Amino acid sequence: MSNFRAIDRSTGYLLPPAVDEWLPERHLARFVVEVIDKLDLSSMTRAYRGSGSASYHPAMLLGLLVYGYATGVFSSRKIERATYDSVAFRFIAANSHPDHDTLATFRRRFLEDIERLFVEVLMLAREMGLLKLGTVALDGTKIHANASRHAALSYEHANKLEAKLRQEVAELLALAEAEDRSDVPDGLSIPEELARREDRLAKIGAAKAKIEARAKARCAREQAEYEAKLAAREESAKIGKKPGGKPPAPPAADPGPTDQVNLTDEASRIMKVPGGGFEQCYNAQAVVATDSLLVVAQDVVQDSNDKRQVAPMLKKLGALPEGLGKPESLLADNGYFSEANVNGCAAAGIAPLIALGREQHHPGWKKRFAEAGPAPGNPTPMQTMAHRLATPEGKRLYALRKQIVEPVFGIIKSVMGFRQFSLRGLQKVKGEWHLVTLAWNVRRMFALMPA
């Protein structure tokens, strides 16, 4: 005989009458609500006029966004749908259903406030005994922009298109002025075709202007590096040491043929991605605390190279509230190595452990257990770091880098599913990365809480 549970879809309540009874006591949605209730949202609430139809409270909208990003739901339309389909979203929304326009507008409007709330969440983690700033690790990851690399226009191709369009404009004008109209194809409207090409020429001209402006900005940055290299070679020559290699070439102010701009999101850049190939991306940076794996500082940059990112991240670490403490050591891979970066860490009172070169896979036991040798007398910051990296303690500490920041990026991308920004433009993307890392921190805090 069969023994099945009865199927009854006509009961008075499909869910308990109280929204508080819909979820188990230990649930991420409950924790998100508890965390947001402890944050200062006064700047958000003051931004509303207080007249007209009643608005959804910022605490509820922020809770939906944070829980959405923490569980892999980033689209405002999908979050709206989830307030009907998901018990957890329904709990956060208190059985209401804000539409996707309201959610999207709220996200765009309060990106700067979310940056401030990110620090408040860190302070809350500190109060809960979940965060300790001792050793931190810095790394970056490429995240796709909300734009296709096929929407990029190179300077060389822009010049070719411009020349072609100007030639077509001249042909159309000649056709319009000709007395013999037999050459005009049926259905051809010369004014419409001219207007279409003039519009495209204007857009190509604007794109070329942006590429040329970028080239000038790049030249200004590289000029300082060029002059520093020349000065270093002159100093070497003064002390009788022959400079190695060829003299550096001066930077070019004009754009190269491959310089390009993306017509969908001009702030994004073509970057090399893991596994080979190039995609339209941003470079997302994060500093992660060793013990808790909480992100304590972050940024989004347009440089594919990480070499220039140490100084900005040190500045962000220095701006954190004193109550969070101060990092003692900074771990980073070879992509961040330069003498200026090592000196910058030392000046900030943080001991750097930045790889001097690319690490060898599977080193022999002799290399792993080799003695560091005596410490140099009156060492420079570079010599101090090099000696520390050679000590057993330095090797052990640096070996932690791969299990600190890289798992955070892996979970954000593969578990939370955040592989592409939803917003466009550098400032908006920075704000969205704050929202992503804030959601990660809340998710991580929930995991660190005792059961």
C-alpha positions as CSV (number, residue, x, y, z in Angstrom):
1,M,0.0,0.0,0.0
2,S,1.2,3.6,-0.7
3,N,1.9,5.9,2.1
4,F,2.2,9.5,0.9
5,R,1.8,12.9,2.5
6,A,-1.5,14.6,1.5
7,I,-1.3,17.4,-1.1
8,D,-3.5,20.3,0.2
9,R,-3.3,23.6,-1.6
10,S,-6.5,25.0,-0.3
11,T,-5.5,25.7,3.4
12,G,-6.1,29.2,4.8
13,Y,-2.4,29.9,5.3
14,L,0.4,28.6,3.0
15,L,2.9,30.3,5.3
16,P,2.7,31.1,9.1
17,P,0.7,34.3,9.7
18,A,3.7,36.1,11.2
19,V,6.6,37.0,8.8
20,D,9.0,36.3,11.7
21,E,8.1,32.7,11.7
22,W,9.0,32.1,8.0
23,L,12.7,31.4,8.6
24,P,14.7,29.4,11.0
25,E,16.4,31.2,13.9
26,R,19.9,31.0,12.3
27,H,19.6,32.3,8.8
28,L,21.6,34.7,6.7
29,A,18.6,36.9,5.9
30,R,17.9,37.4,9.6
31,F,21.6,38.3,10.2
32,V,21.5,40.8,7.3
33,V,18.5,42.5,8.9
34,E,20.2,42.6,12.3
35,V,23.4,44.1,10.9
36,I,21.6,46.8,8.9
37,D,19.4,47.7,11.9
38,K,22.7,48.6,13.7
39,L,24.0,50.9,11.0
40,D,23.5,54.7,10.8
41,L,21.2,55.3,7.9
42,S,20.3,58.8,8.8
43,S,21.9,60.3,5.7
44,M,19.8,58.1,3.5
45,T,16.5,58.8,5.3
46,R,17.2,62.6,5.2
47,A,17.5,62.4,1.5
48,Y,13.8,61.7,1.1
49,R,11.4,64.6,1.0
50,G,8.8,63.1,3.3
51,S,5.9,64.2,1.1
52,G,3.8,62.5,-1.4
53,S,3.3,58.7,-1.4
54,A,5.1,56.8,1.4
55,S,8.5,55.5,0.3
56,Y,10.1,52.2,1.1
57,H,12.5,52.5,4.0
58,P,16.2,52.5,3.1
59,A,16.9,49.8,5.6
60,M,14.6,47.4,3.7
61,L,15.9,48.3,0.3
62,L,19.5,48.1,1.5
63,G,18.8,44.7,3.1
64,L,17.4,43.4,-0.2
65,L,20.5,44.5,-2.1
66,V,23.0,43.2,0.5
67,Y,21.3,39.8,0.7
68,G,20.9,39.7,-3.1
69,Y,24.6,40.3,-3.7
70,A,25.5,37.9,-0.9
71,T,23.5,35.1,-2.5
72,G,24.2,35.8,-6.2
73,V,21.1,37.9,-7.1
74,F,22.4,41.1,-8.6
75,S,19.7,42.2,-11.1
76,S,17.0,44.5,-9.6
77,R,14.4,42.7,-11.7
78,K,15.5,39.3,-10.2
79,I,15.4,40.8,-6.7
80,E,11.9,42.1,-7.3
81,R,10.9,38.7,-8.5
82,A,12.5,37.1,-5.5
83,T,10.3,39.1,-3.1
84,Y,7.5,36.9,-4.4
85,D,9.3,33.6,-4.9
86,S,11.9,33.5,-2.1
87,V,10.9,33.2,1.6
88,A,14.2,34.9,2.6
89,F,13.7,37.9,0.3
90,R,10.1,38.1,1.4
91,F,11.2,38.1,5.0
92,I,13.6,41.0,4.4
93,A,10.9,42.9,2.4
94,A,8.4,42.4,5.2
95,N,6.0,40.9,2.7
96,S,6.1,43.9,0.4
97,H,7.4,44.0,-3.2
98,P,9.4,47.1,-4.3
99,D,9.7,47.2,-8.0
100,H,12.9,47.0,-9.9
101,D,13.0,50.7,-10.8
102,T,12.9,51.5,-7.1
103,L,15.7,49.1,-6.3
104,A,17.9,50.2,-9.2
105,T,17.4,53.9,-8.4
106,F,18.2,53.3,-4.8
107,R,21.4,51.5,-5.7
108,R,22.6,54.3,-8.0
109,R,21.6,57.1,-5.6
110,F,23.3,55.9,-2.5
111,L,26.6,54.4,-3.7
112,E,28.6,57.0,-1.7
113,D,26.6,56.1,1.5
114,I,27.3,52.4,0.9
115,E,31.1,53.3,1.0
116,R,30.6,54.8,4.5
117,L,28.5,51.9,5.6
118,F,31.3,49.5,4.6
119,V,33.5,50.9,7.3
120,E,30.6,50.8,9.8
121,V,30.2,47.1,9.1
122,L,34.0,46.6,9.8
123,M,33.5,48.5,13.1
124,L,30.6,46.2,14.0
125,A,32.8,43.1,13.2
126,R,35.5,44.5,15.5
127,E,32.9,44.9,18.3
128,M,31.8,41.4,17.8
129,G,35.4,40.1,18.1
130,L,35.5,38.9,14.5
131,L,38.1,41.3,13.1
132,K,41.7,41.8,14.0
133,L,44.1,43.8,11.9
134,G,47.5,42.1,12.1
135,T,48.7,40.6,8.8
136,V,46.7,41.6,5.7
137,A,47.1,40.5,2.1
138,L,46.6,42.6,-1.0
139,D,45.6,41.3,-4.4
140,G,43.6,42.2,-7.5
141,T,41.3,40.4,-9.8
142,K,39.9,41.2,-13.3
143,I,36.1,41.6,-13.4
144,H,34.2,42.0,-16.6
145,A,32.7,45.4,-17.3
146,N,29.1,45.9,-18.4
147,A,30.4,46.2,-22.0
148,S,31.7,43.9,-24.8
149,R,35.2,44.1,-26.1
150,H,33.7,44.1,-29.5
151,A,32.2,47.5,-28.8
152,A,35.8,49.0,-28.6
153,L,37.0,51.3,-31.4
154,S,40.8,51.5,-32.0
155,Y,42.5,54.8,-33.1
156,E,43.6,53.2,-36.4
157,H,40.2,51.8,-37.2
158,A,38.6,55.1,-36.3
159,N,40.8,56.9,-38.8
160,K,39.9,54.4,-41.5
161,L,36.2,54.7,-40.8
162,E,36.5,58.5,-40.8
163,A,38.2,58.6,-44.2
164,K,35.6,56.2,-45.6
165,L,32.7,58.2,-44.3
166,R,34.1,61.5,-45.6
167,Q,34.5,60.0,-49.0
168,E,30.9,58.8,-49.0
169,V,29.7,62.2,-47.9
170,A,31.6,63.8,-50.9
171,E,30.0,61.2,-53.2
172,L,26.5,61.9,-51.9
173,L,27.0,65.7,-52.2
174,A,28.2,65.3,-55.8
175,L,25.2,63.1,-56.5
176,A,22.9,65.8,-55.0
177,E,24.4,68.6,-57.2
178,A,24.4,66.6,-60.4
179,E,21.8,67.7,-63.0
180,D,21.4,64.2,-64.3
181,R,19.3,62.4,-61.6
182,S,19.3,59.0,-63.4
183,D,22.2,57.8,-61.1
184,V,20.2,58.2,-58.0
185,P,18.9,54.8,-56.9
186,D,15.2,54.4,-56.2
187,G,14.4,54.9,-52.5
188,L,17.6,56.7,-51.8
189,S,17.1,59.8,-49.6
190,I,20.3,61.9,-49.9
191,P,19.5,64.2,-46.9
192,E,18.9,61.1,-44.7
193,E,22.1,59.4,-45.8
194,L,24.1,62.6,-45.3
195,A,22.6,63.1,-41.8
196,R,23.4,59.4,-40.9
197,R,27.0,59.8,-41.9
198,E,27.4,63.2,-40.2
199,D,26.1,61.6,-37.0
200,R,28.6,58.8,-37.2
201,L,31.5,61.2,-38.0
202,A,30.6,63.2,-34.9
203,K,30.7,60.0,-32.7
204,I,34.0,58.9,-34.2
205,G,35.4,62.4,-33.7
206,A,34.4,62.3,-30.0
207,A,35.9,58.8,-29.6
208,K,39.2,59.9,-31.2
209,A,39.3,63.0,-28.9
210,K,39.0,60.7,-25.9
211,I,41.7,58.4,-27.2
212,E,44.0,61.4,-27.7
213,A,43.3,62.8,-24.2
214,R,44.1,59.4,-22.7
215,A,47.4,59.3,-24.7
216,K,48.4,62.8,-23.3
217,A,47.6,61.7,-19.8
218,R,49.6,58.5,-20.2
219,C,52.5,60.6,-21.6
220,A,52.4,62.8,-18.6
221,R,52.6,59.8,-16.2
222,E,55.4,58.1,-18.2
223,Q,57.4,61.4,-18.5
224,A,58.0,61.4,-14.7
225,E,59.1,57.8,-14.9
226,Y,61.3,58.5,-17.8
227,E,63.0,61.4,-16.1
228,A,63.5,59.3,-12.9
229,K,65.2,56.6,-15.0
230,L,67.5,59.2,-16.7
231,A,68.4,60.6,-13.3
232,A,69.2,57.2,-12.0
233,R,71.5,56.5,-14.9
234,E,73.3,59.8,-14.4
235,E,73.8,59.0,-10.8
236,S,75.3,55.7,-11.7
237,A,77.6,57.4,-14.2
238,K,78.8,59.9,-11.6
239,I,80.1,57.1,-9.3
240,G,81.8,55.3,-12.2
241,K,79.2,52.6,-12.6
242,K,78.2,51.9,-16.2
243,P,74.4,52.0,-16.6
244,G,73.1,48.6,-17.8
245,G,70.8,48.2,-20.8
246,K,69.7,50.7,-23.5
247,P,68.8,54.3,-22.5
248,P,65.0,54.6,-21.9
249,A,63.0,56.0,-24.8
250,P,61.0,59.1,-24.2
251,P,57.2,58.6,-24.0
252,A,55.1,59.4,-27.0
253,A,52.3,62.0,-26.7
254,D,50.4,60.8,-29.8
255,P,48.1,57.7,-29.5
256,G,49.2,54.5,-31.0
257,P,47.2,52.6,-33.6
258,T,45.9,50.0,-31.0
259,D,44.8,52.7,-28.5
260,Q,41.1,52.3,-28.2
261,V,37.9,53.4,-26.4
262,N,34.9,51.3,-25.6
263,L,31.7,52.9,-26.9
264,T,29.5,51.2,-24.3
265,D,31.6,51.9,-21.1
266,E,34.5,54.2,-22.0
267,A,36.0,53.9,-18.5
268,S,36.6,50.2,-18.9
269,R,39.8,48.8,-20.4
270,I,40.9,45.7,-22.4
271,M,42.8,43.5,-20.0
272,K,44.4,40.1,-20.2
273,V,42.4,37.6,-18.2
274,P,43.4,34.3,-16.6
275,G,43.3,31.4,-19.0
276,G,44.4,33.5,-22.0
277,G,42.7,36.1,-24.1
278,F,41.6,39.7,-23.5
279,E,38.3,41.0,-22.2
280,Q,36.7,44.4,-21.4
281,C,37.4,44.6,-17.6
282,Y,38.1,46.6,-14.5
283,N,40.9,45.7,-12.0
284,A,39.3,45.2,-8.6
285,Q,41.6,45.4,-5.6
286,A,41.1,44.1,-2.1
287,V,43.0,44.0,1.2
288,V,41.9,41.0,3.3
289,A,42.6,40.4,7.0
290,T,44.4,37.1,7.7
291,D,42.4,35.7,10.6
292,S,38.9,36.5,9.5
293,L,39.1,36.8,5.6
294,L,37.2,40.1,5.9
295,V,37.9,42.7,3.3
296,V,39.2,45.8,5.1
297,A,39.9,48.1,2.1
298,Q,39.2,47.9,-1.6
299,D,39.3,49.9,-4.9
300,V,38.6,49.5,-8.6
301,V,41.2,50.8,-11.1
302,Q,41.7,51.0,-14.8
303,D,45.3,49.8,-14.8
304,S,45.8,46.1,-15.7
305,N,49.1,46.2,-13.9
306,D,49.1,46.1,-10.0
307,K,52.4,48.0,-9.6
308,R,50.8,51.4,-8.9
309,Q,48.2,50.1,-6.5
310,V,50.2,49.8,-3.2
311,A,50.3,53.5,-2.4
312,P,46.5,54.1,-2.9
313,M,45.7,51.0,-0.8
314,L,48.1,52.2,2.0
315,K,46.2,55.5,2.0
316,K,42.9,53.7,2.4
317,L,44.3,51.6,5.2
318,G,45.6,54.7,6.9
319,A,42.1,56.3,6.7
320,L,40.4,53.5,8.6
321,P,39.2,54.4,12.1
322,E,41.7,54.0,14.9
323,G,39.3,51.6,16.6
324,L,39.9,49.0,14.0
325,G,43.6,48.9,14.8
326,K,46.6,49.0,12.4
327,P,48.0,46.4,10.1
328,E,51.4,45.1,11.0
329,S,52.4,43.2,7.8
330,L,51.3,43.4,4.2
331,L,51.5,40.4,1.9
332,A,51.5,40.8,-1.9
333,D,52.7,38.9,-4.9
334,N,55.5,40.0,-7.4
335,G,53.0,42.1,-9.4
336,Y,53.2,44.7,-6.6
337,F,56.9,44.7,-6.2
338,S,59.0,47.9,-6.6
339,E,61.4,49.6,-4.3
340,A,59.0,52.6,-4.1
341,N,56.2,50.3,-2.9
342,V,58.5,48.7,-0.3
343,N,59.6,52.1,1.0
344,G,56.0,53.3,1.1
345,C,55.0,50.4,3.3
346,A,57.9,51.1,5.6
347,A,57.0,54.8,5.8
348,A,53.4,53.8,6.7
349,G,54.7,51.6,9.6
350,I,53.7,48.4,7.9
351,A,56.2,45.6,7.3
352,P,56.0,44.5,3.6
353,L,56.4,41.0,2.4
354,I,56.2,41.4,-1.4
355,A,57.7,38.7,-3.6
356,L,61.0,39.8,-5.2
357,G,60.4,37.6,-8.3
358,R,58.0,35.0,-9.7
359,E,57.8,32.1,-7.3
360,Q,59.1,28.7,-8.4
361,H,56.6,25.9,-8.3
362,H,57.6,22.9,-6.1
363,P,61.0,24.1,-4.8
364,G,63.4,21.5,-3.5
365,W,63.7,20.8,0.2
366,K,67.1,22.4,0.3
367,K,65.7,25.7,-0.9
368,R,62.7,25.5,1.4
369,F,64.9,25.0,4.5
370,A,67.9,27.1,3.5
371,E,69.2,29.4,6.2
372,A,68.6,33.1,5.8
373,G,72.0,34.2,6.7
374,P,72.9,37.1,9.0
375,A,70.8,40.3,8.9
376,P,72.6,43.2,7.1
377,G,73.8,46.0,9.2
378,N,71.9,49.4,9.0
379,P,69.7,47.9,6.3
380,T,67.4,49.7,3.9
381,P,63.7,48.8,3.8
382,M,64.4,46.7,0.7
383,Q,67.2,44.8,2.4
384,T,65.1,44.3,5.6
385,M,62.3,42.8,3.5
386,A,64.5,40.6,1.4
387,H,66.1,39.2,4.6
388,R,62.8,38.6,6.2
389,L,61.5,36.8,3.2
390,A,64.4,34.4,3.4
391,T,63.8,33.5,7.1
392,P,61.6,30.5,8.0
393,E,59.1,32.9,9.7
394,G,58.9,35.1,6.6
395,K,58.4,32.1,4.3
396,R,55.7,30.8,6.5
397,L,53.9,34.2,6.7
398,Y,54.2,34.8,2.9
399,A,52.9,31.3,2.2
400,L,49.6,32.4,3.8
401,R,48.9,34.9,1.0
402,K,47.4,32.3,-1.3
403,Q,45.0,31.1,1.3
404,I,43.9,34.6,2.4
405,V,42.9,36.8,-0.5
406,E,42.6,34.4,-3.4
407,P,39.8,32.3,-1.7
408,V,37.9,35.5,-1.2
409,F,38.0,36.3,-4.9
410,G,37.1,32.7,-5.7
411,I,34.0,32.7,-3.5
412,I,32.9,36.1,-4.7
413,K,33.2,35.0,-8.3
414,S,32.2,31.3,-8.2
415,V,29.9,31.0,-5.2
416,M,28.3,34.4,-5.1
417,G,28.5,34.5,-8.9
418,F,29.7,38.1,-9.2
419,R,31.7,38.0,-12.5
420,Q,30.5,41.2,-14.2
421,F,29.6,44.7,-13.0
422,S,26.0,45.8,-13.5
423,L,26.8,49.5,-13.5
424,R,29.0,51.5,-16.0
425,G,31.5,54.2,-15.4
426,L,34.5,54.1,-13.0
427,Q,32.8,55.9,-10.0
428,K,29.7,53.7,-10.2
429,V,31.7,50.6,-10.6
430,K,33.7,51.6,-7.5
431,G,30.5,52.0,-5.6
432,E,29.2,48.6,-6.7
433,W,32.5,46.9,-5.6
434,H,31.9,48.5,-2.2
435,L,28.5,46.8,-2.2
436,V,29.9,43.5,-3.3
437,T,32.6,43.5,-0.6
438,L,30.2,44.7,2.1
439,A,27.9,41.8,1.2
440,W,30.9,39.4,1.4
441,N,31.8,40.8,4.8
442,V,28.3,40.3,6.1
443,R,28.2,36.8,4.7
444,R,31.6,36.0,6.2
445,M,30.6,37.5,9.6
446,F,27.6,35.2,9.6
447,A,29.8,32.2,9.0
448,L,32.2,33.2,11.8
449,M,29.4,33.6,14.3
450,P,29.2,30.6,16.7
451,A,26.3,28.3,16.0
